[in-house]
CSV table of C-alpha atoms and ligand atoms in Angstrom, one decimal:
chain,number,residue,atom,x,y,z
A,3,MET,CA,72.6,174.0,178.4
A,4,PRO,CA,74.7,171.8,176.1
A,5,VAL,CA,77.4,169.9,177.8
A,6,ARG,CA,80.6,168.6,176.3
A,7,LEU,CA,79.8,165.1,177.5
A,8,ARG,CA,83.1,163.5,176.7
A,9,GLU,CA,84.9,165.8,179.0
A,10,ALA,CA,82.2,166.6,181.5
A,11,LEU,CA,82.6,166.0,185.2
A,12,PRO,CA,79.8,164.3,187.2
A,13,ASP,CA,78.2,167.5,188.5
A,14,GLU,CA,78.1,168.9,185.0
A,15,ILE,CA,76.4,165.7,183.7
A,16,GLU,CA,74.0,165.9,186.6
A,17,ARG,CA,73.0,169.5,185.7
A,18,TRP,CA,72.5,168.5,182.0
A,19,LEU,CA,70.3,165.6,183.0
A,20,GLY,CA,68.2,167.9,185.2
A,21,ASP,CA,67.8,170.4,182.4
A,22,ALA,CA,67.0,167.6,180.0
A,23,GLY,CA,64.3,166.3,182.3
A,24,GLU,CA,66.2,163.1,182.8
A,25,PRO,CA,66.9,161.5,186.2
A,26,ARG,CA,69.9,163.2,187.8
A,27,TYR,CA,71.0,160.2,189.7
A,28,ARG,CA,72.3,158.6,186.5
A,29,ALA,CA,75.2,161.1,186.3
A,30,LEU,CA,77.8,159.1,188.1
A,31,GLN,CA,76.8,155.9,186.2
A,32,ILE,CA,77.2,157.8,182.8
A,33,PHE,CA,80.5,159.3,183.9
A,34,ARG,CA,81.8,155.9,184.9
A,35,GLY,CA,80.7,154.3,181.7
A,36,LEU,CA,82.4,157.0,179.5
A,37,GLN,CA,85.6,157.5,181.5
A,38,ALA,CA,86.3,154.4,183.8
A,39,ARG,CA,85.1,151.9,181.2
A,40,GLY,CA,85.9,154.0,178.1
A,41,LEU,CA,82.6,153.2,176.4
A,42,GLU,CA,80.9,155.1,173.6
A,43,PRO,CA,77.6,156.7,174.7
A,44,ALA,CA,75.8,154.2,172.5
A,45,GLY,CA,77.5,151.5,174.5
A,46,LEU,CA,76.0,152.6,177.8
A,47,THR,CA,73.6,149.7,177.9
A,48,ASP,CA,72.8,150.2,181.6
A,49,VAL,CA,70.8,153.3,180.9
A,50,GLY,CA,67.5,153.2,179.0
A,51,LYS,CA,67.4,153.4,175.2
A,52,THR,CA,65.9,156.9,175.0
A,53,LEU,CA,68.4,158.4,177.3
A,54,ARG,CA,71.2,156.6,175.6
A,55,ALA,CA,70.1,158.1,172.2
A,56,ARG,CA,70.0,161.6,173.8
A,57,LEU,CA,73.5,161.0,175.2
A,58,ALA,CA,74.8,159.9,171.9
A,59,ALA,CA,73.4,162.9,170.1
A,60,GLU,CA,74.8,165.2,172.8
A,61,ALA,CA,78.3,163.7,172.7
A,62,GLY,CA,78.6,163.7,168.9
A,63,PRO,CA,81.2,161.6,167.1
A,64,PRO,CA,84.3,160.3,168.9
A,65,ALA,CA,87.1,162.8,169.5
A,66,GLY,CA,89.6,160.9,167.4
A,67,GLU,CA,90.8,157.7,165.9
A,68,VAL,CA,94.0,155.7,165.7
A,69,ALA,CA,95.6,156.4,162.4
A,70,GLU,CA,98.8,154.5,162.8
A,71,VAL,CA,100.4,151.9,165.1
A,72,HIS,CA,104.2,151.5,165.4
A,73,HIS,CA,105.8,148.8,167.5
A,74,SER,CA,109.4,149.3,168.7
A,75,VAL,CA,111.8,146.4,169.3
A,76,ASP,CA,112.0,147.4,173.0
A,77,GLY,CA,108.3,146.9,173.5
A,78,THR,CA,107.3,150.6,173.2
A,79,THR,CA,104.2,151.3,171.1
A,80,LYS,CA,103.6,154.6,169.4
A,81,LEU,CA,100.1,155.5,168.2
A,82,VAL,CA,99.3,158.3,165.8
A,83,ILE,CA,95.9,159.7,166.7
A,84,ALA,CA,93.9,161.7,164.1
A,85,PHE,CA,91.2,164.2,165.2
A,86,ALA,CA,88.1,165.2,163.4
A,87,ASP,CA,89.7,168.2,161.7
A,88,GLY,CA,92.6,166.1,160.4
A,89,ALA,CA,95.1,167.3,163.0
A,90,MET,CA,97.3,164.5,164.4
A,91,VAL,CA,99.3,163.9,167.6
A,92,GLU,CA,101.4,161.0,168.9
A,93,THR,CA,101.1,159.1,172.1
A,94,VAL,CA,103.5,156.4,173.4
A,95,LEU,CA,102.9,153.3,175.6
A,96,MET,CA,105.9,152.1,177.6
A,97,GLY,CA,106.5,149.3,180.1
A,98,THR,CA,107.5,150.3,183.6
A,99,THR,CA,109.9,148.5,186.0
A,100,ILE,CA,106.8,146.9,187.6
A,101,PRO,CA,105.2,144.0,185.7
A,102,GLY,CA,101.6,144.6,184.7
A,103,ARG,CA,102.0,148.4,184.9
A,104,MET,CA,102.4,150.6,181.9
A,105,SER,CA,103.1,154.3,181.4
A,106,GLN,CA,101.6,156.4,178.7
A,107,CYS,CA,103.0,159.6,177.3
A,108,ILE,CA,100.3,161.9,176.0
A,109,SER,CA,100.3,165.1,173.9
A,110,THR,CA,98.5,168.3,174.9
A,111,GLN,CA,98.9,170.4,171.8
A,112,VAL,CA,99.2,169.9,168.1
A,113,GLY,CA,102.7,171.2,167.6
A,114,CYS,CA,104.2,173.6,170.2
A,115,ALA,CA,104.9,177.3,170.5
A,116,MET,CA,108.0,177.0,172.8
A,117,GLY,CA,110.5,176.5,170.0
A,118,CYS,CA,113.2,174.6,172.0
A,119,VAL,CA,116.0,174.2,169.4
A,120,PHE,CA,116.5,170.5,169.9
A,121,CYS,CA,112.9,169.3,169.9
A,122,HIS,CA,111.1,168.1,166.8
A,123,SER,CA,107.6,168.9,168.1
A,124,GLY,CA,108.0,172.6,167.9
A,125,ILE,CA,109.6,172.9,164.4
A,126,ALA,CA,106.4,174.0,162.7
A,127,GLY,CA,105.1,176.0,165.7
A,128,LEU,CA,101.8,175.6,167.4
A,129,LYS,CA,98.9,174.4,165.2
A,130,ARG,CA,96.3,174.4,167.9
A,131,ASN,CA,95.4,173.3,171.5
A,132,LEU,CA,93.9,170.0,172.2
A,133,THR,CA,90.5,169.9,174.0
A,134,ALA,CA,90.3,167.9,177.2
A,135,SER,CA,88.4,165.2,175.4
A,136,GLU,CA,91.1,165.0,172.8
A,137,ILE,CA,93.7,164.6,175.5
A,138,LEU,CA,91.6,161.9,177.2
A,139,ALA,CA,90.9,160.2,173.8
A,140,GLN,CA,94.6,159.3,173.6
A,141,ILE,CA,94.2,157.1,176.7
A,142,HIS,CA,90.8,155.7,175.7
A,143,LEU,CA,92.0,154.8,172.2
A,144,ALA,CA,95.2,153.2,173.5
A,145,ARG,CA,93.3,150.7,175.6
A,146,VAL,CA,93.0,148.1,173.0
A,147,HIS,CA,96.8,148.3,172.4
A,148,VAL,CA,97.7,147.6,176.0
A,149,PRO,CA,98.7,144.0,176.2
A,150,GLU,CA,96.7,141.4,178.1
A,151,GLY,CA,97.4,141.5,181.8
A,152,GLU,CA,98.9,145.0,181.6
A,153,GLN,CA,97.3,148.3,182.6
A,154,VAL,CA,98.2,152.0,182.2
A,155,THR,CA,98.8,153.2,185.8
A,156,ASN,CA,101.1,156.1,185.0
A,157,VAL,CA,100.4,159.0,182.6
A,158,VAL,CA,103.1,161.5,181.7
A,159,LEU,CA,102.1,164.7,180.0
A,160,MET,CA,105.4,164.8,178.1
A,161,GLY,CA,104.3,164.3,174.5
A,162,MET,CA,103.8,167.1,172.0
A,163,GLY,CA,103.0,170.5,173.3
A,164,GLU,CA,103.5,172.5,176.4
A,165,PRO,CA,100.8,171.5,178.9
A,166,LEU,CA,100.9,174.7,180.9
A,167,HIS,CA,100.3,176.6,177.7
A,168,ASN,CA,96.9,174.8,177.4
A,169,TYR,CA,96.2,174.8,181.0
A,170,GLU,CA,92.4,174.9,181.1
A,171,ALA,CA,92.0,171.8,179.0
A,172,VAL,CA,94.9,170.0,180.7
A,173,ARG,CA,93.4,170.7,184.1
A,174,ARG,CA,90.1,169.3,183.1
A,175,ALA,CA,91.7,166.2,181.6
A,176,ILE,CA,93.8,165.7,184.8
A,177,GLN,CA,90.6,166.0,186.9
A,178,ILE,CA,88.9,163.3,185.0
A,179,MET,CA,92.1,161.1,184.9
A,180,THR,CA,92.4,161.3,188.7
A,181,HIS,CA,88.7,161.1,189.6
A,182,PRO,CA,88.0,157.9,191.4
A,183,ASP,CA,85.0,157.3,189.1
A,184,GLY,CA,86.9,158.5,186.1
A,185,LEU,CA,90.1,156.9,185.1
A,186,GLY,CA,91.0,156.5,188.7
A,187,LEU,CA,94.7,157.2,188.4
A,188,SER,CA,96.6,158.1,191.5
A,189,THR,CA,97.6,161.8,191.4
A,190,ARG,CA,101.2,160.9,192.1
A,191,ARG,CA,101.2,158.8,189.0
A,192,VAL,CA,100.3,161.7,186.7
A,193,THR,CA,103.4,163.7,185.8
A,194,LEU,CA,103.2,167.0,184.1
A,195,SER,CA,106.4,168.0,182.2
A,196,THR,CA,106.8,171.7,181.6
A,197,VAL,CA,109.3,174.2,180.3
A,198,GLY,CA,108.5,176.2,183.4
A,199,LEU,CA,105.7,178.7,182.7
A,200,VAL,CA,105.5,180.5,186.0
A,201,ARG,CA,101.8,181.4,186.2
A,202,GLY,CA,100.9,177.8,185.1
A,203,LEU,CA,103.1,176.3,187.8
A,204,GLU,CA,101.3,178.4,190.4
A,205,ALA,CA,97.9,177.4,189.1
A,206,LEU,CA,98.8,173.7,189.0
A,207,GLY,CA,100.1,173.8,192.5
A,208,ARG,CA,97.0,175.5,193.7
A,209,ASP,CA,94.4,173.5,191.8
A,210,PHE,CA,95.8,170.1,192.7
A,211,SER,CA,97.4,171.0,196.1
A,212,GLY,CA,100.8,169.9,194.8
A,213,GLN,CA,99.7,166.3,194.3
A,214,ILE,CA,100.5,166.1,190.6
A,215,ALA,CA,104.0,165.0,190.0
A,216,LEU,CA,106.1,167.7,188.3
A,217,ALA,CA,108.9,167.5,185.8
A,218,VAL,CA,110.6,170.7,184.7
A,219,SER,CA,112.8,171.0,181.7
A,220,LEU,CA,115.8,173.2,182.7
A,221,HIS,CA,118.5,172.0,180.2
A,222,ALA,CA,121.1,174.6,181.4
A,223,GLY,CA,122.8,176.0,184.5
A,224,ASP,CA,122.7,179.6,183.5
A,225,ASP,CA,120.4,182.0,181.6
A,226,ALA,CA,122.8,182.6,178.7
A,227,VAL,CA,122.8,178.9,177.7
A,228,ARG,CA,119.2,178.3,178.6
A,229,SER,CA,117.9,181.3,176.5
A,230,ARG,CA,119.7,179.9,173.5
A,231,LEU,CA,118.2,176.4,173.9
A,232,VAL,CA,114.8,177.3,175.4
A,233,PRO,CA,113.7,180.6,174.0
A,234,VAL,CA,110.9,181.1,176.5
A,235,ASN,CA,113.7,181.5,179.1
A,236,ARG,CA,113.8,185.2,178.0
A,237,ARG,CA,110.4,185.6,179.5
A,238,HIS,CA,110.7,183.3,182.5
A,239,ASP,CA,114.4,183.2,183.5
A,240,LEU,CA,116.0,180.5,185.6
A,241,GLU,CA,115.6,182.5,188.8
A,242,SER,CA,111.9,182.9,188.4
A,243,VAL,CA,111.4,179.2,187.4
A,244,VAL,CA,113.4,178.0,190.4
A,245,ALA,CA,111.4,180.4,192.7
A,246,ALA,CA,108.2,178.9,191.3
A,247,LEU,CA,109.5,175.4,192.0
A,248,ARG,CA,110.4,176.3,195.5
A,249,ALA,CA,106.9,177.6,196.0
A,250,TYR,CA,105.2,174.5,194.6
A,251,PRO,CA,103.3,172.8,197.5
A,252,LEU,CA,105.2,169.6,197.2
A,253,PRO,CA,104.0,166.9,199.6
A,254,ALA,CA,106.5,165.5,202.1
A,255,ARG,CA,109.0,162.9,200.7
A,256,ARG,CA,108.2,163.7,197.1
A,257,ARG,CA,110.6,165.3,194.6
A,258,ILE,CA,110.4,167.4,191.5
A,259,THR,CA,112.1,165.9,188.5
A,260,ILE,CA,114.6,168.2,186.7
A,261,GLU,CA,114.9,167.3,183.1
A,262,TYR,CA,118.2,168.0,181.4
A,263,THR,CA,118.7,167.1,177.7
A,264,LEU,CA,122.4,166.8,177.1
A,265,ILE,CA,123.5,168.3,173.8
A,266,SER,CA,127.0,168.0,172.5
A,267,GLY,CA,128.9,171.3,172.7
A,268,GLU,CA,125.8,173.3,173.9
A,269,ASN,CA,125.1,172.5,177.6
A,270,ASP,CA,127.3,169.5,178.4
A,271,ASP,CA,130.4,171.2,179.9
A,272,LEU,CA,131.1,170.6,183.5
A,273,GLY,CA,130.7,174.3,184.3
A,274,GLN,CA,127.0,174.0,183.5
A,275,ALA,CA,126.8,170.9,185.8
A,276,ARG,CA,128.4,172.9,188.6
A,277,LYS,CA,126.0,175.9,188.1
A,278,LEU,CA,123.0,173.5,188.0
A,279,ALA,CA,124.1,171.9,191.2
A,280,ARG,CA,124.3,175.3,192.8
A,281,LEU,CA,120.9,176.4,191.5
A,282,LEU,CA,119.3,173.3,192.9
A,283,ARG,CA,121.0,173.3,196.3
A,284,GLY,CA,118.6,172.4,199.1
A,285,MET,CA,115.7,171.6,196.9
A,286,ALA,CA,113.7,168.3,196.9
A,287,VAL,CA,114.6,167.3,193.3
A,288,LYS,CA,116.0,164.5,191.3
A,289,VAL,CA,117.8,165.1,188.0
A,290,ASN,CA,117.0,163.2,184.8
A,291,LEU,CA,119.7,163.4,182.2
A,292,ILE,CA,118.5,162.7,178.7
A,293,PRO,CA,121.2,162.3,176.1
A,294,MET,CA,119.7,164.1,173.2
A,295,ASN,CA,117.7,162.0,170.8
A,296,GLN,CA,118.6,162.8,167.3
A,297,HIS,CA,116.2,163.6,164.5
A,298,GLY,CA,116.5,165.0,161.0
A,299,ALA,CA,115.3,168.4,161.8
A,300,SER,CA,118.1,169.4,164.2
A,301,PRO,CA,121.9,169.6,163.7
A,302,HIS,CA,122.4,168.9,167.4
A,303,GLU,CA,123.5,165.5,168.8
A,304,ALA,CA,124.1,163.7,172.0
A,305,PRO,CA,127.5,163.9,173.7
A,306,PRO,CA,129.6,160.7,174.0
A,307,PRO,CA,128.8,158.4,177.0
A,308,GLU,CA,132.0,159.5,178.9
A,309,THR,CA,130.8,163.2,178.8
A,310,VAL,CA,127.4,162.1,180.1
A,311,GLU,CA,129.1,160.2,182.9
A,312,ALA,CA,131.4,163.1,183.8
A,313,PHE,CA,128.4,165.5,183.9
A,314,ARG,CA,126.5,163.1,186.1
A,315,ASP,CA,129.4,162.7,188.5
A,316,VAL,CA,129.6,166.4,189.1
A,317,LEU,CA,125.9,166.4,190.1
A,318,VAL,CA,126.2,163.3,192.2
A,319,ARG,CA,129.3,164.7,194.1
A,320,ALA,CA,127.2,167.8,194.8
A,321,GLY,CA,124.7,165.5,196.6
A,322,LEU,CA,122.0,165.2,193.9
A,323,SER,CA,120.1,162.1,192.8
A,324,VAL,CA,120.7,161.6,189.2
A,325,PHE,CA,119.3,159.2,186.6
A,326,VAL,CA,120.3,158.9,183.0
A,327,ARG,CA,117.1,158.3,181.0
A,328,HIS,CA,117.2,155.4,178.7
A,329,ARG,CA,116.2,155.9,175.2
A,330,ARG,CA,112.9,154.2,174.4
A,331,GLY,CA,111.3,153.6,171.1
A,332,ALA,CA,114.0,155.5,169.1
A,333,ASP,CA,113.6,153.1,166.2
A,334,ILE,CA,110.0,154.3,165.7
A,335,ALA,CA,110.8,157.9,166.5
A,336,ALA,CA,108.9,157.7,169.8
A,337,ALA,CA,111.7,158.9,172.1
A,338,CYS,CA,111.7,162.3,173.8
A,339,GLY,CA,111.7,165.1,171.3
A,340,GLN,CA,111.1,162.9,168.3
A,341,LEU,CA,107.3,163.3,168.3
A,342,ALA,CA,106.5,165.4,165.3
A,343,LEU,CA,103.7,166.8,163.3
A,344,ARG,CA,102.7,164.5,160.4
A,345,PRO,CA,103.4,165.7,156.9
A,346,SER,CA,99.7,165.8,156.4
A,347,THR,CA,99.1,168.4,159.1
B,420,LIG,N1,106.8,170.9,176.8
B,420,LIG,C1,107.1,170.0,177.9
B,420,LIG,C2,107.0,168.6,177.5
B,420,LIG,C3,107.8,168.2,176.3
B,420,LIG,S1,108.9,167.0,176.0
B,420,LIG,C4,108.5,170.3,178.4
B,420,LIG,O1,109.2,171.1,177.9
B,420,LIG,O2,108.9,169.7,179.4
B,420,LIG,C5,109.5,166.2,177.3
B,420,LIG,C6,111.0,166.3,177.5
B,420,LIG,O3,111.8,165.8,176.4
B,420,LIG,C7,111.4,167.7,177.8
B,420,LIG,O4,112.3,167.8,178.8
B,420,LIG,C8,112.1,168.1,176.5
B,420,LIG,O5,113.0,169.1,176.6
B,420,LIG,C9,112.8,166.8,176.1
B,420,LIG,N2,113.3,166.7,174.7
B,420,LIG,C10,112.8,167.4,173.7
B,420,LIG,N3,113.5,167.1,172.6
B,420,LIG,C11,114.4,166.2,172.9
B,420,LIG,C12,115.4,165.5,172.2
B,420,LIG,N4,115.5,165.7,170.9
B,420,LIG,N5,116.1,164.6,172.9
B,420,LIG,C13,116.0,164.4,174.2
B,420,LIG,N6,115.0,165.0,174.9
B,420,LIG,C14,114.3,165.9,174.3
């Protein structure tokens, strides 16, 4: 049985070794080499030469390569990753508030099918899903761009694509990211951001017992406004999304992040803030307000700062924790909603 080695879990590697007449006990060592250390199969010098060659043949060429590197004045780095078929995605490295720790925003699809009116990633629709190894390759390929003394400790699935619309590959990638012998990330430091696909939310909650941090893009306080901004709301309305959030098996003392991109004249009136507060009453959430990042493909723009403040105040007075998300990497088009398909794809 062939195995997709670059995205195989230890037990799958073990089975392959058994079928190939190789020692099964090497499985964990190979998994660690490929995932924890990010080595190419040919670089697994702690296994014998013959097995190494078989592993290299089985794995085939690397999933992707870095095509472009952009550095922002605020320290954010955006990488453009090109895959074997020429498809490209973007991934972003950001500092966190804790020295030595970085956060990486990764993509899960080439393009996006959701069609949110303010987001650049969905303009040309969905080109294709990424495989688990292509999702992981973004982290492996970024390693050499992580500054000395820093380490990626947080991963946010908030780049291009809707992660729950490519759930099988995303699940496998998260399993490897959070495996102690894989990338070894803490489950609470992996955040999946979704438009709120109800079946996917149920599956994520079940498969990871609610341990994966969740961010949900609401962007409105009622269905009329949300359906206009987030077309998929016509299939999964606010009530069904909120019901799925209430059912998510969230561990004690943890909160779901509610993302709300503020767009001038569309969803920034205080009536929406009041409706949002009512919708979220009694839930373990924090609200992230994101003044819209502008890009050439959308006529929409961010409200003025005083509108953002007034909106925030309504939520705060209703007892919610609210954060206004700072814009990062806007000068290199690496901010939320600015990740786009390359002209060549
Ligand atoms: N599909 C996932 C992840 C995508 S983007 C989701 O919908 O959550 C991550 C966040 O950036 C989402 O909340 C998205 O709505 C927001 N976003 C998209 N375009 C934006 C823009 N132009 N300005 C600010 N935020 C934007």
